[in-house]
Coordinates of C-alpha atoms and ligand atoms in Angstrom, one line a residue:
X1 CA -34.2 12.5 -32.3
X2 CA -34.0 16.2 -31.9
X3 CA -32.1 17.3 -28.9
X4 CA -33.9 19.5 -26.5
X5 CA -32.6 23.0 -26.3
X6 CA -31.0 23.7 -23.0
X7 CA -32.3 26.6 -21.0
X8 CA -30.0 29.5 -20.0
X9 CA -30.1 28.2 -16.4
X10 CA -28.9 24.8 -17.5
X11 CA -26.1 26.2 -19.6
X12 CA -25.0 28.5 -16.8
X13 CA -25.2 25.5 -14.4
X14 CA -23.0 23.4 -16.7
X15 CA -20.5 26.3 -17.1
X16 CA -20.2 27.4 -13.5
X17 CA -21.0 24.6 -11.0
X18 CA -18.7 21.8 -9.9
X19 CA -20.8 18.6 -9.8
X20 CA -18.8 15.5 -10.7
X21 CA -20.8 12.7 -12.2
X22 CA -20.6 9.1 -11.2
X23 CA -17.5 7.4 -12.6
X24 CA -19.5 4.8 -14.5
X25 CA -21.4 7.6 -16.2
X26 CA -18.0 9.0 -17.4
X27 CA -16.2 5.7 -18.1
X28 CA -15.4 5.3 -21.8
X29 CA -17.0 2.0 -22.9
X30 CA -13.7 1.1 -24.6
X31 CA -12.0 1.2 -21.2
X32 CA -14.2 -1.3 -19.5
X33 CA -12.2 -4.3 -20.7
X34 CA -8.9 -2.6 -19.9
X35 CA -10.2 -1.8 -16.4
X36 CA -11.2 -5.4 -15.7
X37 CA -7.9 -6.8 -17.0
X38 CA -6.0 -4.3 -14.9
X39 CA -7.9 -5.4 -11.8
X40 CA -7.2 -9.1 -12.5
X41 CA -3.5 -8.3 -12.7
X42 CA -3.7 -6.3 -9.5
X43 CA -5.4 -9.1 -7.6
X44 CA -2.5 -11.4 -8.7
X45 CA 0.0 -8.8 -7.4
X46 CA -1.8 -8.7 -4.0
X47 CA -1.8 -12.5 -3.7
X48 CA 1.9 -12.6 -4.6
X49 CA 2.9 -9.8 -2.2
X50 CA 1.6 -10.0 1.4
X51 CA 4.7 -8.4 2.9
X52 CA 6.9 -5.6 1.8
X53 CA 9.7 -8.0 0.9
X54 CA 7.3 -10.1 -1.3
X55 CA 6.0 -7.0 -3.0
X56 CA 9.6 -6.0 -3.8
X57 CA 10.3 -9.5 -5.2
X58 CA 7.2 -9.5 -7.3
X59 CA 7.8 -6.0 -8.6
X60 CA 11.4 -6.9 -9.6
X61 CA 10.1 -10.0 -11.4
X62 CA 7.6 -7.9 -13.3
X63 CA 10.1 -5.2 -14.0
X64 CA 12.8 -7.5 -15.3
X65 CA 10.3 -9.2 -17.6
X66 CA 9.8 -5.7 -19.1
X67 CA 13.5 -5.0 -19.5
X68 CA 14.4 -3.2 -16.3
X69 CA 18.0 -3.7 -15.0
X70 CA 19.6 -3.2 -11.6
X71 CA 21.1 0.3 -11.4
X72 CA 24.7 0.2 -10.5
X73 CA 26.5 3.4 -9.5
X74 CA 28.6 4.7 -12.3
X75 CA 26.5 3.1 -15.0
X76 CA 26.0 5.1 -18.2
X77 CA 22.4 5.8 -19.0
X78 CA 20.5 7.0 -22.1
X79 CA 16.9 8.0 -22.7
X80 CA 14.6 4.9 -22.6
X81 CA 16.9 3.0 -20.2
X82 CA 14.9 1.2 -17.5
X83 CA 16.5 0.7 -14.1
X84 CA 15.7 -0.3 -10.5
X85 CA 17.4 -0.5 -7.2
X86 CA 16.2 -2.6 -4.3
X87 CA 16.8 -1.1 -0.8
X88 CA 17.7 -4.2 1.3
X89 CA 14.9 -6.2 -0.4
X90 CA 12.3 -4.1 1.5
X91 CA 11.8 -1.1 -0.7
X92 CA 12.3 -0.5 -4.4
X93 CA 12.9 2.5 -6.7
X94 CA 12.5 2.1 -10.4
X95 CA 13.1 4.7 -13.1
X96 CA 12.8 5.1 -16.9
X97 CA 15.2 7.7 -18.2
X98 CA 13.5 10.5 -20.0
X99 CA 14.5 12.4 -23.1
X100 CA 15.0 15.7 -21.3
X101 CA 18.0 16.3 -18.9
X102 CA 17.6 15.6 -15.2
X103 CA 18.2 19.3 -14.7
X104 CA 14.6 19.8 -15.8
X105 CA 13.3 17.6 -13.0
X106 CA 11.7 14.2 -12.8
X107 CA 8.2 12.9 -12.4
X108 CA 7.9 10.8 -9.2
X109 CA 5.2 8.4 -7.9
X110 CA 5.7 7.5 -4.2
X111 CA 3.6 4.8 -2.7
X112 CA 4.3 2.4 0.2
X113 CA 4.2 -1.4 0.2
X114 CA 4.1 -2.1 4.0
X115 CA 0.7 -2.7 5.5
X116 CA -0.6 -3.1 9.0
X117 CA -0.2 -6.5 10.5
X118 CA 0.9 -8.5 13.5
X119 CA 4.7 -8.9 13.8
X120 CA 6.2 -11.7 15.9
X121 CA 8.1 -10.6 19.0
X122 CA 11.8 -11.5 19.2
X123 CA 11.0 -14.2 21.8
X124 CA 7.6 -15.2 20.6
X125 CA 7.0 -18.9 21.3
X126 CA 5.5 -20.1 24.5
X127 CA 3.2 -22.9 25.8
X128 CA 0.3 -22.4 28.2
X129 CA -2.3 -24.9 29.3
X130 CA -2.0 -27.3 26.5
X131 CA -1.5 -24.8 23.6
X132 CA 1.5 -23.2 22.0
X133 CA 1.3 -19.6 21.0
X134 CA 3.3 -16.8 19.3
X135 CA 3.5 -13.4 20.9
X136 CA 2.9 -10.5 18.6
X137 CA 3.6 -6.7 18.5
X138 CA 1.2 -5.1 16.1
X139 CA 2.7 -3.0 13.2
X140 CA 0.8 0.2 12.2
X141 CA -2.6 1.4 13.2
X142 CA -4.8 -1.5 13.6
X143 CA -8.2 -1.9 15.3
X144 CA -7.3 -4.9 17.5
X145 CA -10.7 -6.4 17.6
X146 CA -10.6 -6.9 13.9
X147 CA -7.6 -9.3 14.1
X148 CA -9.1 -12.0 16.2
X149 CA -10.9 -15.1 14.8
X150 CA -9.6 -14.7 11.3
X151 CA -7.3 -17.1 9.5
X152 CA -3.7 -15.8 9.4
X153 CA -0.6 -16.7 7.4
X154 CA 2.9 -16.4 8.6
X155 CA 5.3 -14.7 6.2
X156 CA 8.8 -13.4 6.5
X157 CA 12.5 -14.2 7.0
X158 CA 14.7 -15.7 9.6
X159 CA 18.3 -14.5 9.3
X160 CA 20.8 -16.9 10.7
X161 CA 24.3 -16.2 12.1
X162 CA 25.9 -17.9 9.2
X163 CA 24.6 -15.2 6.9
X164 CA 21.9 -17.3 5.3
X165 CA 18.3 -16.2 5.3
X166 CA 15.3 -18.6 5.5
X167 CA 12.1 -17.5 4.0
X168 CA 8.7 -18.5 5.3
X169 CA 5.2 -18.2 3.8
X170 CA 3.1 -20.7 5.8
X171 CA -0.5 -20.6 4.7
X172 CA 0.2 -19.2 1.3
X173 CA 0.0 -22.5 -0.5
X174 CA -3.1 -24.6 -1.0
X175 CA -3.2 -27.3 1.7
X176 CA -1.1 -25.2 4.2
X177 CA -2.3 -24.8 7.7
X178 CA -3.3 -21.3 8.9
X179 CA -3.1 -19.6 12.3
X180 CA -5.5 -17.6 14.3
X181 CA -6.0 -15.4 17.4
X182 CA -8.8 -16.7 19.5
X183 CA -11.5 -14.6 21.1
X184 CA -13.9 -15.0 24.0
X185 CA -17.2 -16.7 23.4
X186 CA -20.3 -14.4 23.8
X187 CA -21.5 -16.6 26.6
X188 CA -18.6 -15.5 28.7
X189 CA -18.0 -12.1 27.1
X190 CA -20.4 -10.0 29.1
X191 CA -17.7 -8.0 30.9
X192 CA -15.5 -7.7 27.8
X193 CA -18.5 -6.4 25.8
X194 CA -18.9 -3.5 28.2
X195 CA -15.4 -2.2 27.5
X196 CA -14.7 0.5 24.9
X197 CA -14.0 -1.0 21.5
X198 CA -10.3 0.1 21.6
X199 CA -9.8 -1.7 25.0
X200 CA -11.8 -4.9 24.5
X201 CA -8.9 -6.7 22.9
X202 CA -5.6 -5.7 24.5
X203 CA -2.5 -5.9 22.4
X204 CA -0.9 -8.6 24.7
X205 CA -3.9 -10.9 24.0
X206 CA -3.1 -10.9 20.3
X207 CA -1.3 -14.3 20.7
X208 CA -1.4 -16.6 17.7
X209 CA -2.3 -20.3 18.2
X210 CA 0.4 -22.5 16.6
X211 CA 0.1 -25.9 18.2
X212 CA -1.6 -28.3 20.6
X213 CA 0.2 -31.7 20.1
X214 CA 2.9 -32.7 22.6
X215 CA 6.3 -34.0 21.6
X216 CA 6.1 -37.8 22.0
X217 CA 8.4 -39.9 24.3
X218 CA 9.4 -37.0 26.5
X219 CA 9.0 -36.4 30.2
X220 CA 10.0 -32.7 30.2
X221 CA 8.0 -29.4 30.4
X222 CA 6.5 -27.6 27.4
X223 CA 6.2 -30.6 25.1
X224 CA 3.9 -28.8 22.8
X225 CA 6.3 -25.9 22.3
X226 CA 9.1 -28.5 21.8
X227 CA 7.0 -30.2 19.1
X228 CA 6.4 -26.9 17.3
X229 CA 10.2 -26.1 17.5
X230 CA 10.9 -29.5 16.1
X231 CA 8.6 -28.9 13.1
X232 CA 10.2 -25.6 12.4
X233 CA 13.6 -27.1 12.7
X234 CA 12.9 -29.9 10.3
X235 CA 11.3 -27.6 7.7
X236 CA 13.4 -24.5 8.0
X237 CA 16.5 -25.5 9.9
X238 CA 15.9 -22.9 12.7
X239 CA 16.1 -23.0 16.4
X240 CA 14.3 -20.9 19.0
X241 CA 17.1 -18.4 19.4
X242 CA 16.8 -17.6 15.7
X243 CA 13.5 -15.9 16.2
X244 CA 15.6 -13.0 17.6
X245 CA 16.9 -12.2 14.2
X246 CA 13.7 -12.8 12.3
X247 CA 11.0 -10.6 10.7
X248 CA 7.9 -12.8 10.7
X249 CA 4.6 -11.2 10.0
X250 CA 1.2 -12.6 10.6
X251 CA -1.0 -11.4 7.7
X252 CA -4.6 -12.3 6.8
X253 CA -5.1 -15.5 4.9
X254 CA -7.6 -14.0 2.5
X255 CA -7.0 -14.0 -1.2
X256 CA -8.0 -11.0 -3.2
X257 CA -11.6 -11.4 -4.3
X258 CA -14.3 -9.6 -6.3
X259 CA -16.9 -8.1 -3.9
X260 CA -20.5 -7.5 -4.8
X261 CA -23.0 -9.2 -7.2
X262 CA -21.8 -6.7 -9.8
X263 CA -18.2 -7.5 -8.9
X264 CA -17.5 -3.7 -8.9
X265 CA -15.3 -3.9 -5.8
X266 CA -12.1 -5.8 -4.8
X267 CA -11.7 -7.0 -1.3
X268 CA -8.3 -7.9 0.0
X269 CA -5.6 -7.5 2.6
X270 CA -3.2 -4.7 2.0
X271 CA -4.9 -2.3 -0.5
X272 CA -3.3 0.4 1.7
X273 CA -1.1 1.0 -0.1
X274 CA -0.4 -1.7 -2.6
X275 CA -3.4 -0.5 -4.6
X276 CA -1.4 2.7 -5.4
X277 CA 2.0 0.9 -5.5
X278 CA 0.7 -1.4 -8.2
X279 CA -0.8 1.5 -10.1
X280 CA 2.6 3.2 -10.1
X281 CA 4.4 0.1 -11.0
X282 CA 2.0 -0.9 -13.8
X283 CA 2.3 2.6 -15.3
X284 CA 6.1 2.8 -15.2
X285 CA 6.4 -0.7 -16.7
X286 CA 4.6 0.6 -19.8
X287 CA 6.8 3.6 -20.5
X288 CA 9.3 3.7 -23.3
X289 CA 11.1 7.0 -23.3
X290 CA 9.0 9.7 -21.6
X291 CA 9.8 13.4 -21.8
X292 CA 10.9 13.7 -18.2
X293 CA 12.5 10.8 -16.3
X294 CA 9.9 8.8 -14.4
X295 CA 10.7 7.5 -10.9
X296 CA 8.5 5.0 -9.1
X297 CA 9.0 4.5 -5.3
X298 CA 7.7 1.6 -3.4
X299 CA 8.6 2.5 0.1
X300 CA 8.6 0.6 3.4
X301 CA 7.7 1.7 6.9
X302 CA 5.1 4.3 6.0
X303 CA 2.7 2.8 8.5
X304 CA 5.1 3.5 11.4
X305 CA 6.2 7.0 10.4
X306 CA 8.5 6.4 7.4
X307 CA 11.5 6.1 9.7
X308 CA 14.4 3.7 9.2
X309 CA 16.7 2.8 6.3
X310 CA 13.8 1.5 4.2
X311 CA 11.4 4.3 4.9
X312 CA 10.8 7.5 2.9
X313 CA 12.8 9.6 5.3
X314 CA 15.9 7.5 4.6
X315 CA 18.7 8.9 2.5
X316 CA 18.5 5.8 0.3
X317 CA 16.2 7.7 -2.0
X318 CA 18.5 10.7 -2.2
X319 CA 21.4 8.3 -2.9
X320 CA 19.5 6.7 -5.8
X321 CA 18.6 10.1 -7.2
X322 CA 22.1 11.5 -6.7
X323 CA 23.6 8.5 -8.5
X324 CA 21.1 9.1 -11.3
X325 CA 22.0 12.8 -11.5
X326 CA 25.7 11.9 -11.5
X327 CA 25.1 10.2 -14.9
X328 CA 24.3 13.6 -16.3
X329 CA 26.5 15.7 -14.0
X330 CA 23.4 17.5 -12.7
X331 CA 23.4 18.7 -9.0
X332 CA 20.7 16.7 -7.1
X333 CA 19.2 19.9 -5.7
X334 CA 18.7 21.3 -9.2
X335 CA 16.9 18.2 -10.2
X336 CA 14.7 18.1 -7.0
X337 CA 13.6 21.8 -7.3
X338 CA 12.2 21.1 -10.8
X339 CA 10.6 17.7 -10.0
X340 CA 7.1 16.8 -9.2
X341 CA 5.9 14.0 -6.9
X342 CA 2.5 12.4 -6.7
X343 CA 2.4 10.8 -3.2
X344 CA 0.2 7.9 -4.2
X345 CA -1.6 6.7 -1.0
X346 CA -5.1 5.7 -0.2
X347 CA -7.7 7.9 1.3
X348 CA -10.9 7.2 3.2
X349 CA -13.9 6.4 1.1
X350 CA -17.1 7.9 2.3
X351 CA -19.1 5.3 4.2
X352 CA -22.8 6.0 4.7
X353 CA -22.8 3.6 7.6
X354 CA -20.6 6.0 9.5
X355 CA -21.6 9.3 7.9
X356 CA -21.0 11.3 11.1
X357 CA -17.2 11.1 10.8
X358 CA -17.2 12.4 7.2
X359 CA -17.9 15.8 5.7
X360 CA -19.8 14.7 2.6
X361 CA -19.1 17.7 0.4
X362 CA -15.3 17.0 0.6
X363 CA -15.2 13.3 0.9
X364 CA -14.0 10.8 -1.7
X365 CA -16.9 8.6 -2.9
X366 CA -16.3 5.1 -4.3
X367 CA -16.4 4.9 -8.0
X368 CA -15.8 8.6 -8.5
X369 CA -12.1 8.0 -9.5
X370 CA -8.8 8.7 -7.9
X371 CA -9.0 11.1 -4.9
X372 CA -6.8 14.2 -4.9
X373 CA -5.9 15.4 -1.4
X374 CA -4.4 18.9 -1.3
X375 CA -3.6 18.2 2.4
X376 CA -3.8 15.4 4.9
X377 CA -2.8 15.7 8.6
X378 CA -4.7 16.2 11.8
X379 CA -5.8 19.0 14.1
X380 CA -5.5 21.8 11.6
X381 CA -3.5 20.0 8.9
X382 CA -0.6 19.2 11.2
X383 CA 1.8 16.8 9.6
X384 CA 0.7 17.7 6.1
X385 CA 2.8 19.3 3.4
X386 CA -0.4 21.0 2.0
X387 CA 0.2 21.3 -1.7
X388 CA 0.1 24.7 -3.2
X389 CA -2.8 25.9 -5.4
X390 CA -0.5 25.9 -8.4
X391 CA 0.5 22.3 -7.9
X392 CA -3.2 21.3 -7.6
X393 CA -4.0 23.2 -10.8
X394 CA -1.2 21.4 -12.6
X395 CA -2.6 18.0 -11.6
X396 CA -6.1 19.1 -12.6
X397 CA -4.7 20.0 -16.0
X398 CA -2.8 16.7 -16.4
X399 CA -5.7 14.5 -15.4
X400 CA -8.3 16.3 -17.4
X401 CA -6.0 16.4 -20.4
X402 CA -5.8 12.6 -20.4
X403 CA -9.5 11.9 -19.4
X404 CA -8.7 10.5 -16.0
X405 CA -11.7 10.3 -13.7
X406 CA -10.8 12.1 -10.4
X407 CA -12.3 13.7 -7.4
X408 CA -11.2 15.8 -4.4
X409 CA -10.7 13.9 -1.2
X410 CA -10.4 14.9 2.4
X411 CA -9.8 12.1 4.9
X412 CA -12.8 12.9 7.1
X413 CA -14.6 15.5 9.2
X414 CA -12.2 18.1 10.6
X415 CA -11.0 17.0 14.0
X416 CA -12.6 13.6 13.6
X417 CA -9.1 12.2 13.4
X418 CA -6.6 12.3 10.6
X419 CA -3.6 10.7 9.1
X420 CA -0.4 11.3 7.1
X421 CA 1.5 10.0 4.1
X422 CA 5.0 10.2 2.7
X423 CA 4.1 13.5 1.0
X424 CA 5.7 15.7 3.7
X425 CA 9.0 13.8 3.3
X426 CA 9.0 14.3 -0.4
X427 CA 8.0 18.0 -0.1
X428 CA 10.7 18.5 2.5
X429 CA 13.2 17.6 -0.2
X430 CA 12.1 20.7 -2.2
X431 CA 9.9 18.6 -4.5
X432 CA 6.4 19.9 -5.4
X433 CA 4.2 17.1 -4.0
X434 CA 0.5 16.3 -3.8
X435 CA -1.3 13.4 -2.3
X436 CA -3.7 11.3 -4.4
X437 CA -4.9 7.7 -4.3
X438 CA -7.7 5.2 -4.2
X439 CA -10.6 5.7 -1.7
X440 CA -10.7 2.7 0.6
X441 CA -13.5 1.3 2.7
X442 CA -12.5 -0.3 6.1
X443 CA -8.9 1.0 5.7
X444 CA -6.3 -0.9 7.8
X445 CA -8.8 -3.8 8.4
X446 CA -7.6 -7.3 7.5
X447 CA -10.0 -7.2 4.6
X448 CA -10.2 -3.8 2.9
X449 CA -12.5 -2.8 0.0
X450 CA -11.8 -0.6 -3.0
X451 CA -13.8 0.0 -6.2
X452 CA -12.3 -1.3 -9.4
X453 CA -12.9 1.9 -11.3
X454 CA -10.9 3.9 -8.7
X455 CA -8.0 1.4 -8.9
X456 CA -7.9 1.7 -12.7
X457 CA -8.2 5.5 -12.6
X458 CA -5.3 5.6 -10.2
X459 CA -3.2 3.7 -12.7
X460 CA -4.4 6.0 -15.5
X461 CA -3.4 9.0 -13.3
X462 CA 0.0 7.6 -12.6
X463 CA 0.6 7.1 -16.3
X464 CA -0.5 10.6 -17.1
X465 CA 1.8 12.0 -14.4
X466 CA 4.8 10.0 -15.7
X467 CA 4.1 11.1 -19.3
X468 CA 3.5 14.8 -18.4
X469 CA 6.0 17.2 -19.8
X470 CA 6.3 19.6 -16.9
X471 CA 4.6 22.3 -15.0
Ligands
MN501 MN1 -1.1 4.4 3.2
MN502 MN1 -2.1 3.2 6.2

């Protein structure tokens, strides 16, 4: 068929206007299979890692199967060597040594593996009116009303005084019981329903139901609590005081599932930010000997400000990089100033149900690819590192050069709210940094939704960044 000749207007429109097409209209047919396979692997990763510690374990398991070795200070390294270092089992840094010296900088991907959840308090267990409960203190920015009447699992560790650590993952295996936070019935909820959404479920009512059967043959108080303690003691060898040195996290009991009749979405707990963490991980596992050294960060504590030893503000990352630089006698600062970091974190996907909080021209749409965010922050970009024009241009070049489907992303309407990422902590180290990640629907909810195409394109983007030569 003869192709219709384009008008001058059409040609000028093509040349001048920025009008990204839907991702599926740009997706190479050959990539469809790879995208589906990638998302299946991602779903397995999500189900295996519902806490930061479990994500570290799973990432190490995958990395070791691909030849990664623990990085010990003083180790000699050559191009192509694959290393990792766990930070207290809660954060992980991996690297593949490049052919060029570290004085020419490294390519970094920085994502986080902690997700919003309900943490148990140090003295959590109590009995009241025939039921035993666990008190919680929420972690990260949650909308509390979303965490009632859903099935919860209890994952984490109990550290004992003898130095041993007991691991729990109750609800994770088929046949396990689950837990829940109860809510008021509508019949008696008239007063509660009049309250603002943010106040209807106070934090101190997020108490998890864990028991209702009294300890037999006992005349004392709190027999239900005693029975719960007895079960925990039999199974894990712990006593009530051990809760004080525990990190137990109540997480949604949902497994990752395809969403939609066309299965184009994945619904799961913890897409923020495991969807980007997995993209980084999958990409670095496939590298052999890139030009520049590739570094993959799976950080903890992003959801509460990146503080602490396992957060991105911790010197643990600098120590890792400094140990790496020592292998080539390169000053750390010289490496940093030439390095590039993609702060891989999720962004808000435009939701037509709540169009008023978005600014459509600058919002990330589902299925339009990885979203690049020049800046994040709130109230006039506060808390954002605001990538330079040159850095954005560099990323455009790398992504376009490798056929990655991408879009621009701003979290929402100016002054509608805001948020931050680890980008500022990387940029503060004198590393050129930009945010980019998967657009998420219902971010921070127990069940978040992302588009498969965007997940896959984030992996493709990470691979392109790792394999890029330099700015
Ligand atoms: Mn995040
Ligand atoms: Mn978050």
